[in-house]
mmCIF file with all atom_site columns, C-alpha atoms in Angstrom:
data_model
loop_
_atom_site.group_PDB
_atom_site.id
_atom_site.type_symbol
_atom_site.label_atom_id
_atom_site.label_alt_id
_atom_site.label_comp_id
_atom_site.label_asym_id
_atom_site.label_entity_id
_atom_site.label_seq_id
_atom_site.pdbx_PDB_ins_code
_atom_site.Cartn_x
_atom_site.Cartn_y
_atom_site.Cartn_z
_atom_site.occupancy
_atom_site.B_iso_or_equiv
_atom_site.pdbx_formal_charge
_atom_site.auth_seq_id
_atom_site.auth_comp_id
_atom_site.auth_asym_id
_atom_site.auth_atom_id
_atom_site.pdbx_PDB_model_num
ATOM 1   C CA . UNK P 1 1   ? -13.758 134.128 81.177  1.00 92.00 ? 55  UNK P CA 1
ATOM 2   C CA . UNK P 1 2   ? -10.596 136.321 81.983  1.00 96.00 ? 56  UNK P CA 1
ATOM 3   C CA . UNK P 1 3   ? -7.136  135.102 81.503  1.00 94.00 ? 57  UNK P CA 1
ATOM 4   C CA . UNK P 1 4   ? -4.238  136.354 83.637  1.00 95.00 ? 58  UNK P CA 1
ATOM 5   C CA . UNK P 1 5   ? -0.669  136.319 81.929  1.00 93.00 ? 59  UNK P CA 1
ATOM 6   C CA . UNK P 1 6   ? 3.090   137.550 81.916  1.00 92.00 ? 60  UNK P CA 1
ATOM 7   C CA . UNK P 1 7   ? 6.093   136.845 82.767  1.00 92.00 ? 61  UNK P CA 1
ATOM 8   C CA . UNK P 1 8   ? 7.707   134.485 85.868  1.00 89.00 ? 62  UNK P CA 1
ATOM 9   C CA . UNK P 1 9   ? 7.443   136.266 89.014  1.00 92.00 ? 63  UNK P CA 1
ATOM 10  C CA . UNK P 1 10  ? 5.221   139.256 88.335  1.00 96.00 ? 64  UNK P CA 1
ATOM 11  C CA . UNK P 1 11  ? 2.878   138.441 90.864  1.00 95.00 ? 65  UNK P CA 1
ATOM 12  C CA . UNK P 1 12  ? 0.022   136.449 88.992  1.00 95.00 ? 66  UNK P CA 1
ATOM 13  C CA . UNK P 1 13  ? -0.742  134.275 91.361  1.00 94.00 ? 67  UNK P CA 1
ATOM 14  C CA . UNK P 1 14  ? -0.125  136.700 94.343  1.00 96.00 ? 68  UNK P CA 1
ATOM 15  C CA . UNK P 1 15  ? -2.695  138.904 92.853  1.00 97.00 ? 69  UNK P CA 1
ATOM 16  C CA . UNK P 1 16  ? -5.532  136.412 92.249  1.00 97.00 ? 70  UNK P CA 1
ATOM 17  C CA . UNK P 1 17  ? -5.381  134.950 95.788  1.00 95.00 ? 71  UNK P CA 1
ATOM 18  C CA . UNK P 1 18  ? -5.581  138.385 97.231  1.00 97.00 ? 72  UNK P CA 1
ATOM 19  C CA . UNK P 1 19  ? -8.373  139.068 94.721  1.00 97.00 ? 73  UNK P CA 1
ATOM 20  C CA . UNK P 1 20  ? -10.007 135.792 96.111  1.00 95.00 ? 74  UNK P CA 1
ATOM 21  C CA . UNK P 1 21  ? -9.296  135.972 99.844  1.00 95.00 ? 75  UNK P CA 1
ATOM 22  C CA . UNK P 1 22  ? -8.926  140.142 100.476 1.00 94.00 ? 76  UNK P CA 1
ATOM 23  C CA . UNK P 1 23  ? -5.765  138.716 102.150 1.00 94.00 ? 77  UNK P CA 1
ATOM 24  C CA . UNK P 1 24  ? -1.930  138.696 101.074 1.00 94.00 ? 78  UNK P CA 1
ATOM 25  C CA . UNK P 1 25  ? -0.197  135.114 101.668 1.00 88.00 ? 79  UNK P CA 1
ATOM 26  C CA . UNK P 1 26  ? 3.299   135.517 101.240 1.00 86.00 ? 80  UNK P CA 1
ATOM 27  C CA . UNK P 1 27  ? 4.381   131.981 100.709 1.00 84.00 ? 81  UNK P CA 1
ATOM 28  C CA . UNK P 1 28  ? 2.554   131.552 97.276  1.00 79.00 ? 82  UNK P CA 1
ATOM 29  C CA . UNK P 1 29  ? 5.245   129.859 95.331  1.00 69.00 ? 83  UNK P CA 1
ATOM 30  C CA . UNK P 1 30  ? 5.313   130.257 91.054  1.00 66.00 ? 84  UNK P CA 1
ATOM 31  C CA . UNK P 1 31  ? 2.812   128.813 89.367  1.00 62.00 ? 85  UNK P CA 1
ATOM 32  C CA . UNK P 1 32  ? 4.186   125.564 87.199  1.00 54.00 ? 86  UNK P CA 1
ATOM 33  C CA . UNK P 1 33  ? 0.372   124.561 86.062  1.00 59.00 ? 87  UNK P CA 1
ATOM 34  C CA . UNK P 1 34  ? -2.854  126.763 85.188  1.00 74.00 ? 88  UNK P CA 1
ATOM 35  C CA . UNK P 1 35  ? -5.109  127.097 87.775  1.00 87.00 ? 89  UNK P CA 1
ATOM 36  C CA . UNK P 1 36  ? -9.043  127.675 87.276  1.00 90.00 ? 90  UNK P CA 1
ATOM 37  C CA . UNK P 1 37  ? -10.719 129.848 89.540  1.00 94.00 ? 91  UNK P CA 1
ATOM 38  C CA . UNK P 1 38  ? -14.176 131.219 90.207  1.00 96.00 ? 92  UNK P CA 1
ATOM 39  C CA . UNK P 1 39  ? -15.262 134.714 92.638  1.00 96.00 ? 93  UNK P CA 1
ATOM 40  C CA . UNK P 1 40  ? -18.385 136.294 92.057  1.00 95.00 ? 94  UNK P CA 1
ATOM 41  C CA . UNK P 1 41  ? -18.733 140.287 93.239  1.00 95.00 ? 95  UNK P CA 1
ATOM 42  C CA . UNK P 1 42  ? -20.681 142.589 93.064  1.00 93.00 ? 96  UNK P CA 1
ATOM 43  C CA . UNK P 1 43  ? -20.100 145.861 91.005  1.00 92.00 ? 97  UNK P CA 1
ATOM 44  C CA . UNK P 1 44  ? -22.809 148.106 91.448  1.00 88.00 ? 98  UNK P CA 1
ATOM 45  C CA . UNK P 1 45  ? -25.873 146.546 92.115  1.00 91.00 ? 99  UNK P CA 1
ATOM 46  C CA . UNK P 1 46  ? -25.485 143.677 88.957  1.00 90.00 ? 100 UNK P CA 1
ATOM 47  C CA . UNK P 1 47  ? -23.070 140.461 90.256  1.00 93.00 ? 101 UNK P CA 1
ATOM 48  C CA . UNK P 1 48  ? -20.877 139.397 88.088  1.00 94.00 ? 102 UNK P CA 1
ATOM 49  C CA . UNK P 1 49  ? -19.183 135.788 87.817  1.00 95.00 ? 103 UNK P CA 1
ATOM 50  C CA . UNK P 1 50  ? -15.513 135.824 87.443  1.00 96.00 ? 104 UNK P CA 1
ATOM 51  C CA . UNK P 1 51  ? -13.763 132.703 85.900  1.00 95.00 ? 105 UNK P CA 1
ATOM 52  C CA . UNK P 1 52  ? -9.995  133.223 85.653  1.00 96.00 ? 106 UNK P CA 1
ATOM 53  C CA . UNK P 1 53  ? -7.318  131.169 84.041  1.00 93.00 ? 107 UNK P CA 1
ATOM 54  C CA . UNK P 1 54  ? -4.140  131.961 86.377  1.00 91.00 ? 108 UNK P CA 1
ATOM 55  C CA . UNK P 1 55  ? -0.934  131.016 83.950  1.00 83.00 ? 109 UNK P CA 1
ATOM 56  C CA . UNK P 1 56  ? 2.527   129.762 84.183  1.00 71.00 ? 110 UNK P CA 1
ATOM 57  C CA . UNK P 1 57  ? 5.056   132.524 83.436  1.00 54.00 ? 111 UNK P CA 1
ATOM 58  C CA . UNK P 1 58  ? 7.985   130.482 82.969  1.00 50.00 ? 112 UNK P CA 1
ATOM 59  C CA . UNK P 1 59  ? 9.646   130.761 79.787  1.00 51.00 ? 113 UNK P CA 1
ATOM 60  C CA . UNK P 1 60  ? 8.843   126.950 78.680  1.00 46.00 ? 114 UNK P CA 1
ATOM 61  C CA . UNK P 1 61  ? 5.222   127.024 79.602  1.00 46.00 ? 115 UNK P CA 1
ATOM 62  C CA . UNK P 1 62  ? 4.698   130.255 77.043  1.00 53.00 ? 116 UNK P CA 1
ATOM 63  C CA . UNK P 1 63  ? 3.349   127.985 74.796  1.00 58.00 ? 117 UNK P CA 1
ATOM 64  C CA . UNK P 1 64  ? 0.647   126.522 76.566  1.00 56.00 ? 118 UNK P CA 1
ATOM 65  C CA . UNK P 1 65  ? -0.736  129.712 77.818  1.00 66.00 ? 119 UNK P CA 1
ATOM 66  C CA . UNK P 1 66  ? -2.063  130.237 74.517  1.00 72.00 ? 120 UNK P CA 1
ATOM 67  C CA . UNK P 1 67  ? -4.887  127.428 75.174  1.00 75.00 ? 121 UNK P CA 1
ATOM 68  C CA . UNK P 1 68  ? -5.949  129.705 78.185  1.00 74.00 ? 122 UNK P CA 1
ATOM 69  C CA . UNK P 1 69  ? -6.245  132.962 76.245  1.00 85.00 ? 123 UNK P CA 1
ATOM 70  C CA . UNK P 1 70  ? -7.504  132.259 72.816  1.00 88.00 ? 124 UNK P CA 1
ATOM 71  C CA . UNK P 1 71  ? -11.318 131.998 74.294  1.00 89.00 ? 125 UNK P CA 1
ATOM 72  C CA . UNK P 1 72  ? -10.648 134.651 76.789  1.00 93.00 ? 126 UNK P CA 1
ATOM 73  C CA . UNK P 1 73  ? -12.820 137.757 75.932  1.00 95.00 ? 127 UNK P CA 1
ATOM 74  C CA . UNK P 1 74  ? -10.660 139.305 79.060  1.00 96.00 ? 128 UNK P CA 1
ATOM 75  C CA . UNK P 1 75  ? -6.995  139.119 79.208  1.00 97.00 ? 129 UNK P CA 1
ATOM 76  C CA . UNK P 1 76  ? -4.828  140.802 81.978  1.00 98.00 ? 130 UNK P CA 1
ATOM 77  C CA . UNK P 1 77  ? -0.980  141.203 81.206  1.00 97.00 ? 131 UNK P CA 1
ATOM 78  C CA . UNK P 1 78  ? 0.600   141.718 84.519  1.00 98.00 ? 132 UNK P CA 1
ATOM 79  C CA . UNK P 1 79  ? 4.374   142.992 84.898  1.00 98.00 ? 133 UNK P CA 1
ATOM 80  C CA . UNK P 1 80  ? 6.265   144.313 87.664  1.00 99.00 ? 134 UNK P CA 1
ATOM 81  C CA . UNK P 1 81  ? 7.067   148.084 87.973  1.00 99.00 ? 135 UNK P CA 1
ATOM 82  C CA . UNK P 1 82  ? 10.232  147.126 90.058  1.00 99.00 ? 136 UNK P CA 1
ATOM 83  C CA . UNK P 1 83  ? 11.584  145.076 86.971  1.00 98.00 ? 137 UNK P CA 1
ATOM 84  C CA . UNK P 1 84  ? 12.046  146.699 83.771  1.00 98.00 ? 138 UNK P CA 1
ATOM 85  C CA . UNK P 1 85  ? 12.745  143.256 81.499  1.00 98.00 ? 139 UNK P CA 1
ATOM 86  C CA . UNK P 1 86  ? 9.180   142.330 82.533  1.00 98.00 ? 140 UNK P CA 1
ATOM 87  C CA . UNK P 1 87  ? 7.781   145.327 81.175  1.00 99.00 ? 141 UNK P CA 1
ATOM 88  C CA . UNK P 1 88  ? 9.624   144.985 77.889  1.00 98.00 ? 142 UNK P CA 1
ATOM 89  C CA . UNK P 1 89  ? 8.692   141.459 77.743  1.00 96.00 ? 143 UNK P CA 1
ATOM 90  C CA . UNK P 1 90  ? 5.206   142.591 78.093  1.00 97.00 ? 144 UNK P CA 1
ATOM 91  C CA . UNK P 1 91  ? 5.351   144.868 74.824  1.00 97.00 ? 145 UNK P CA 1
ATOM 92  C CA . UNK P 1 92  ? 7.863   142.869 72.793  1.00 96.00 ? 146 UNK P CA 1
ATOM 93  C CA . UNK P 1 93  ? 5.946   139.354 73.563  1.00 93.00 ? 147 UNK P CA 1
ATOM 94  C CA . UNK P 1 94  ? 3.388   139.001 75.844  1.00 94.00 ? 148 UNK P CA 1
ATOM 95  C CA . UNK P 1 95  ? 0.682   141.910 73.950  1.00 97.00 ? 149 UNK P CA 1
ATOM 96  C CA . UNK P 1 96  ? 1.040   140.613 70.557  1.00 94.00 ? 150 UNK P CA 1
ATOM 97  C CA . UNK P 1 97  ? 0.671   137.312 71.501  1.00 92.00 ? 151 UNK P CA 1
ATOM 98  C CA . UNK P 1 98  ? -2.860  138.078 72.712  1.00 94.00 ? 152 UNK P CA 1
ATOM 99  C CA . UNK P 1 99  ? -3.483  140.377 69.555  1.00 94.00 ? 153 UNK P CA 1
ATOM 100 C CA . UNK P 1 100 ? -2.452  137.018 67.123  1.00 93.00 ? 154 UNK P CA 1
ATOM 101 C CA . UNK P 1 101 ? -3.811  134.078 69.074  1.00 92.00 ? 155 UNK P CA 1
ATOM 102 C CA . UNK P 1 102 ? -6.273  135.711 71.232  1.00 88.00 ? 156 UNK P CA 1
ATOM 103 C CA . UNK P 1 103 ? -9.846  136.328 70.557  1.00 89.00 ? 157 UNK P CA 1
ATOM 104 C CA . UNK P 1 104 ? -10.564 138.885 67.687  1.00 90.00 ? 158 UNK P CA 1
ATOM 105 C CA . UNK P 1 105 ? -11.871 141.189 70.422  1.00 92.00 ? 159 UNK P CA 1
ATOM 106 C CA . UNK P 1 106 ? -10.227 140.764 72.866  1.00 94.00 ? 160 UNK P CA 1
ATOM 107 C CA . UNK P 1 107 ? -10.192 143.461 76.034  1.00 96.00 ? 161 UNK P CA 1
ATOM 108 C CA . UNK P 1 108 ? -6.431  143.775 77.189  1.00 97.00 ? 162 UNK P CA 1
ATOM 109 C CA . UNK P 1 109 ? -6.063  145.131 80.582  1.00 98.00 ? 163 UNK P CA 1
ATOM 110 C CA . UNK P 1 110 ? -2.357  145.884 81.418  1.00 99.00 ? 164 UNK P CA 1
ATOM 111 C CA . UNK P 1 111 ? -1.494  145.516 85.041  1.00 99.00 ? 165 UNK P CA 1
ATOM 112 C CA . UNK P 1 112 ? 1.256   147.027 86.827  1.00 99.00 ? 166 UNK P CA 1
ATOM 113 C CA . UNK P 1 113 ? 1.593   145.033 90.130  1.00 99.00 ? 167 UNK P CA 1
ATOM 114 C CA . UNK P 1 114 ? 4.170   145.705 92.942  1.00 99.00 ? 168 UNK P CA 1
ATOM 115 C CA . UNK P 1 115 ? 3.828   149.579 93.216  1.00 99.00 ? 169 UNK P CA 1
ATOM 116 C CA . UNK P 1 116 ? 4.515   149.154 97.668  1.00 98.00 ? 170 UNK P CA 1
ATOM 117 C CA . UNK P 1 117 ? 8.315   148.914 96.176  1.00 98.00 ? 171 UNK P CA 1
ATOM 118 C CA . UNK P 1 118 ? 10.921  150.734 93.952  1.00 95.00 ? 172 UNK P CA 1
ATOM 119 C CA . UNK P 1 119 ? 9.850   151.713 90.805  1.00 97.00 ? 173 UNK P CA 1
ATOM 120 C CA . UNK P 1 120 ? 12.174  151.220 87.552  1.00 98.00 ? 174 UNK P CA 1
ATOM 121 C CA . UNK P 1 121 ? 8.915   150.977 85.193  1.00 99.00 ? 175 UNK P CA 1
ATOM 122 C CA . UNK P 1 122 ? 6.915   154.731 85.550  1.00 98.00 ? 176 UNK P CA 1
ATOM 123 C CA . UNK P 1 123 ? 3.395   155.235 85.869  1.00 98.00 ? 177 UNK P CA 1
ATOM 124 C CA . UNK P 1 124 ? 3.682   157.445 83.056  1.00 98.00 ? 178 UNK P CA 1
ATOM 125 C CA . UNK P 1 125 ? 5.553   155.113 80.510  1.00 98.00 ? 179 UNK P CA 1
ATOM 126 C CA . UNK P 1 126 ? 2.895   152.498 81.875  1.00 99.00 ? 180 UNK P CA 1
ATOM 127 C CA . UNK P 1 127 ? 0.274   154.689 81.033  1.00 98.00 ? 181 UNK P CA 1
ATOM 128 C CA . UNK P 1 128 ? 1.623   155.787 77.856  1.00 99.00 ? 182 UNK P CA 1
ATOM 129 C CA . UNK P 1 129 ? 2.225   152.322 76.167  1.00 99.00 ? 183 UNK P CA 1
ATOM 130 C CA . UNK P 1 130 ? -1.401  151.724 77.096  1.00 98.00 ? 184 UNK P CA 1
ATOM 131 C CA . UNK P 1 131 ? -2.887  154.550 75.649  1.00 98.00 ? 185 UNK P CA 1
ATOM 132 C CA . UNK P 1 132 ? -0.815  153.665 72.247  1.00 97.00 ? 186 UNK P CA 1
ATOM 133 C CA . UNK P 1 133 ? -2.493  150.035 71.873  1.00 97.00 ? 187 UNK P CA 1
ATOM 134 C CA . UNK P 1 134 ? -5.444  151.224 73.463  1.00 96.00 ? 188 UNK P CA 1
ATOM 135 C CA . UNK P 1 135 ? -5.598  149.168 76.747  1.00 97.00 ? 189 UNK P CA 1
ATOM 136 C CA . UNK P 1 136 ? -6.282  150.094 80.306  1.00 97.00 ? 190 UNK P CA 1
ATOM 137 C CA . UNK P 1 137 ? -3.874  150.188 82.491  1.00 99.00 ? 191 UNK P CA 1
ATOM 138 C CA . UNK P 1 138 ? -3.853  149.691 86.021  1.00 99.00 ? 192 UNK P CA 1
ATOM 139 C CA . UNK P 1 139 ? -1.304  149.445 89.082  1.00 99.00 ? 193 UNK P CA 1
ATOM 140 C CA . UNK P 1 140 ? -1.727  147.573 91.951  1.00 99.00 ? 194 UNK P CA 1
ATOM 141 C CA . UNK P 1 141 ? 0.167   145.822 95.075  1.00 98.00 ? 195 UNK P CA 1
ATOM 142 C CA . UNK P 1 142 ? -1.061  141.964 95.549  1.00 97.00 ? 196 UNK P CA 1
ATOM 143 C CA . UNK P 1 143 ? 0.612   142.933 98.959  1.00 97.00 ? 197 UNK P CA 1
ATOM 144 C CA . UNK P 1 144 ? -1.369  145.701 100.254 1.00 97.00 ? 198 UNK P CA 1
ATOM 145 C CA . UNK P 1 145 ? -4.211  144.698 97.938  1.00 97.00 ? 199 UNK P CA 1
ATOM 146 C CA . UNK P 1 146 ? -3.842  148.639 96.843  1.00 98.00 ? 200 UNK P CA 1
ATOM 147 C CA . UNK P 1 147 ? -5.764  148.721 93.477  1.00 98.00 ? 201 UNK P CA 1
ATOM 148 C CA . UNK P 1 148 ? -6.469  144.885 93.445  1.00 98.00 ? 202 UNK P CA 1
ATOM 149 C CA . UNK P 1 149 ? -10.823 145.267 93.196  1.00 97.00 ? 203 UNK P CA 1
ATOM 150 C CA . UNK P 1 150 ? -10.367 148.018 90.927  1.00 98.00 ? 204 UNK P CA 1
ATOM 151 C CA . UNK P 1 151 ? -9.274  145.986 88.120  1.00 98.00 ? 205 UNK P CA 1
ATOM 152 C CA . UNK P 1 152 ? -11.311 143.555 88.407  1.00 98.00 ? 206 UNK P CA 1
ATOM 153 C CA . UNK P 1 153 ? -14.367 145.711 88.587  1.00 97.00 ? 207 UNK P CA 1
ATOM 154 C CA . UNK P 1 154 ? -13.192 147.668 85.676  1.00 97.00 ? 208 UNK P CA 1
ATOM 155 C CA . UNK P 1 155 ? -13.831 144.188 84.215  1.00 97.00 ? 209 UNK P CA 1
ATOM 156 C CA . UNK P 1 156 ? -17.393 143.748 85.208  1.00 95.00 ? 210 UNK P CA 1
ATOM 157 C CA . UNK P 1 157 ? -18.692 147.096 84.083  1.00 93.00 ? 211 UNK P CA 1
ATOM 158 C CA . UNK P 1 158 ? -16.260 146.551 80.520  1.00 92.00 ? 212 UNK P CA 1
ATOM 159 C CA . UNK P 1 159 ? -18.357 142.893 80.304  1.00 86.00 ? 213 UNK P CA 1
ATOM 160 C CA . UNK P 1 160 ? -21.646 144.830 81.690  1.00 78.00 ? 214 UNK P CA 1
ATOM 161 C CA . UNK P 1 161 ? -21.399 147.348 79.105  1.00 76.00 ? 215 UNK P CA 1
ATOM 162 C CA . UNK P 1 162 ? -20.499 144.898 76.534  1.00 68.00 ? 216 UNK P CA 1
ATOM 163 C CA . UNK P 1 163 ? -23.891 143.219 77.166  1.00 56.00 ? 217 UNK P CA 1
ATOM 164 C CA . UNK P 1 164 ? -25.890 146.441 76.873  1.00 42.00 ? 218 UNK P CA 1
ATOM 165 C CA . UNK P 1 165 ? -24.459 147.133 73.133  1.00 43.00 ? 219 UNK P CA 1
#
């Protein structure tokens, strides 16, 4: 089970449809609900199941996207490199909110989506945030799909790995 979550407007959604479909739709519209959805690929030559919780960003829904991530062993935080508030929500609120309600160990992936555009968050600060609360970090474009199977198979060998120990 992976949960997906951040801020309004990050590119959640965007992200998991490209994930599911290998194609960008550009009239996905915010998320207002969770949505439950199920891919199975192949990493390597194991297949691995993929159940995600997709979650509402929106400020009034922060408190119901809790229910999605406390039995998540997988947790992306997603924020958008062209928008520096989401990036400071994602350390101020978003993190620690997985390290108190989430699972007690719980794999946080950090997810910088929208890198076809400006930039006002750096790789490097990205990178460098990660490294302090030991997550991976990862950048991607839901529009080009650049990076998109990466993360998710970064996943799969993490939960692959985890199964070997």
């Amino acid at each position: 089970k992976t949960a997906v979550i951040g801020e309004m407007a990050v590119g959640k959604t965007t992200i998991l449809q490209t994930f599911l479909t290998g194609k960008y739709n550009p009239t996905i519209v915010s998320s207002t609900a969770a949505a439950y959805l199920k891919k199975t690929i192949q990493v390597d030559t194991q297949m691995y199941k993929f159940q995600i919780w997709d979650t509402a960003g929106q400020e009034r829904f922060r408190s119901l996207s809790a229910m999605y991530y406390r039995s998540a062993p997988y947790v992306l935080v997603v924020f958008d490199v062209t928008n520096q508030k989401s990036f400071n929500d994602l350390k101020n609120f978003w993190v620690e909110e997985v390290r108190s309600k989430g699972m007690k160990d719980v794999e946080i992936f950090i997810v910088g989506n929208k890198i076809d555009l400006g930039r006002e968050v750096s790789r490097e600060e990205a990178a460098k945030y990660c490294q302090e609360i030991h997550a991976q970090y990862f950048e991607c474009s839901a529009k080009t799909s650049q990076g998109i199977r990466e993360i998710f198979e970064a996943v799969a060998l993490d939960r692959l790995k985890g199964a070997k120990e």
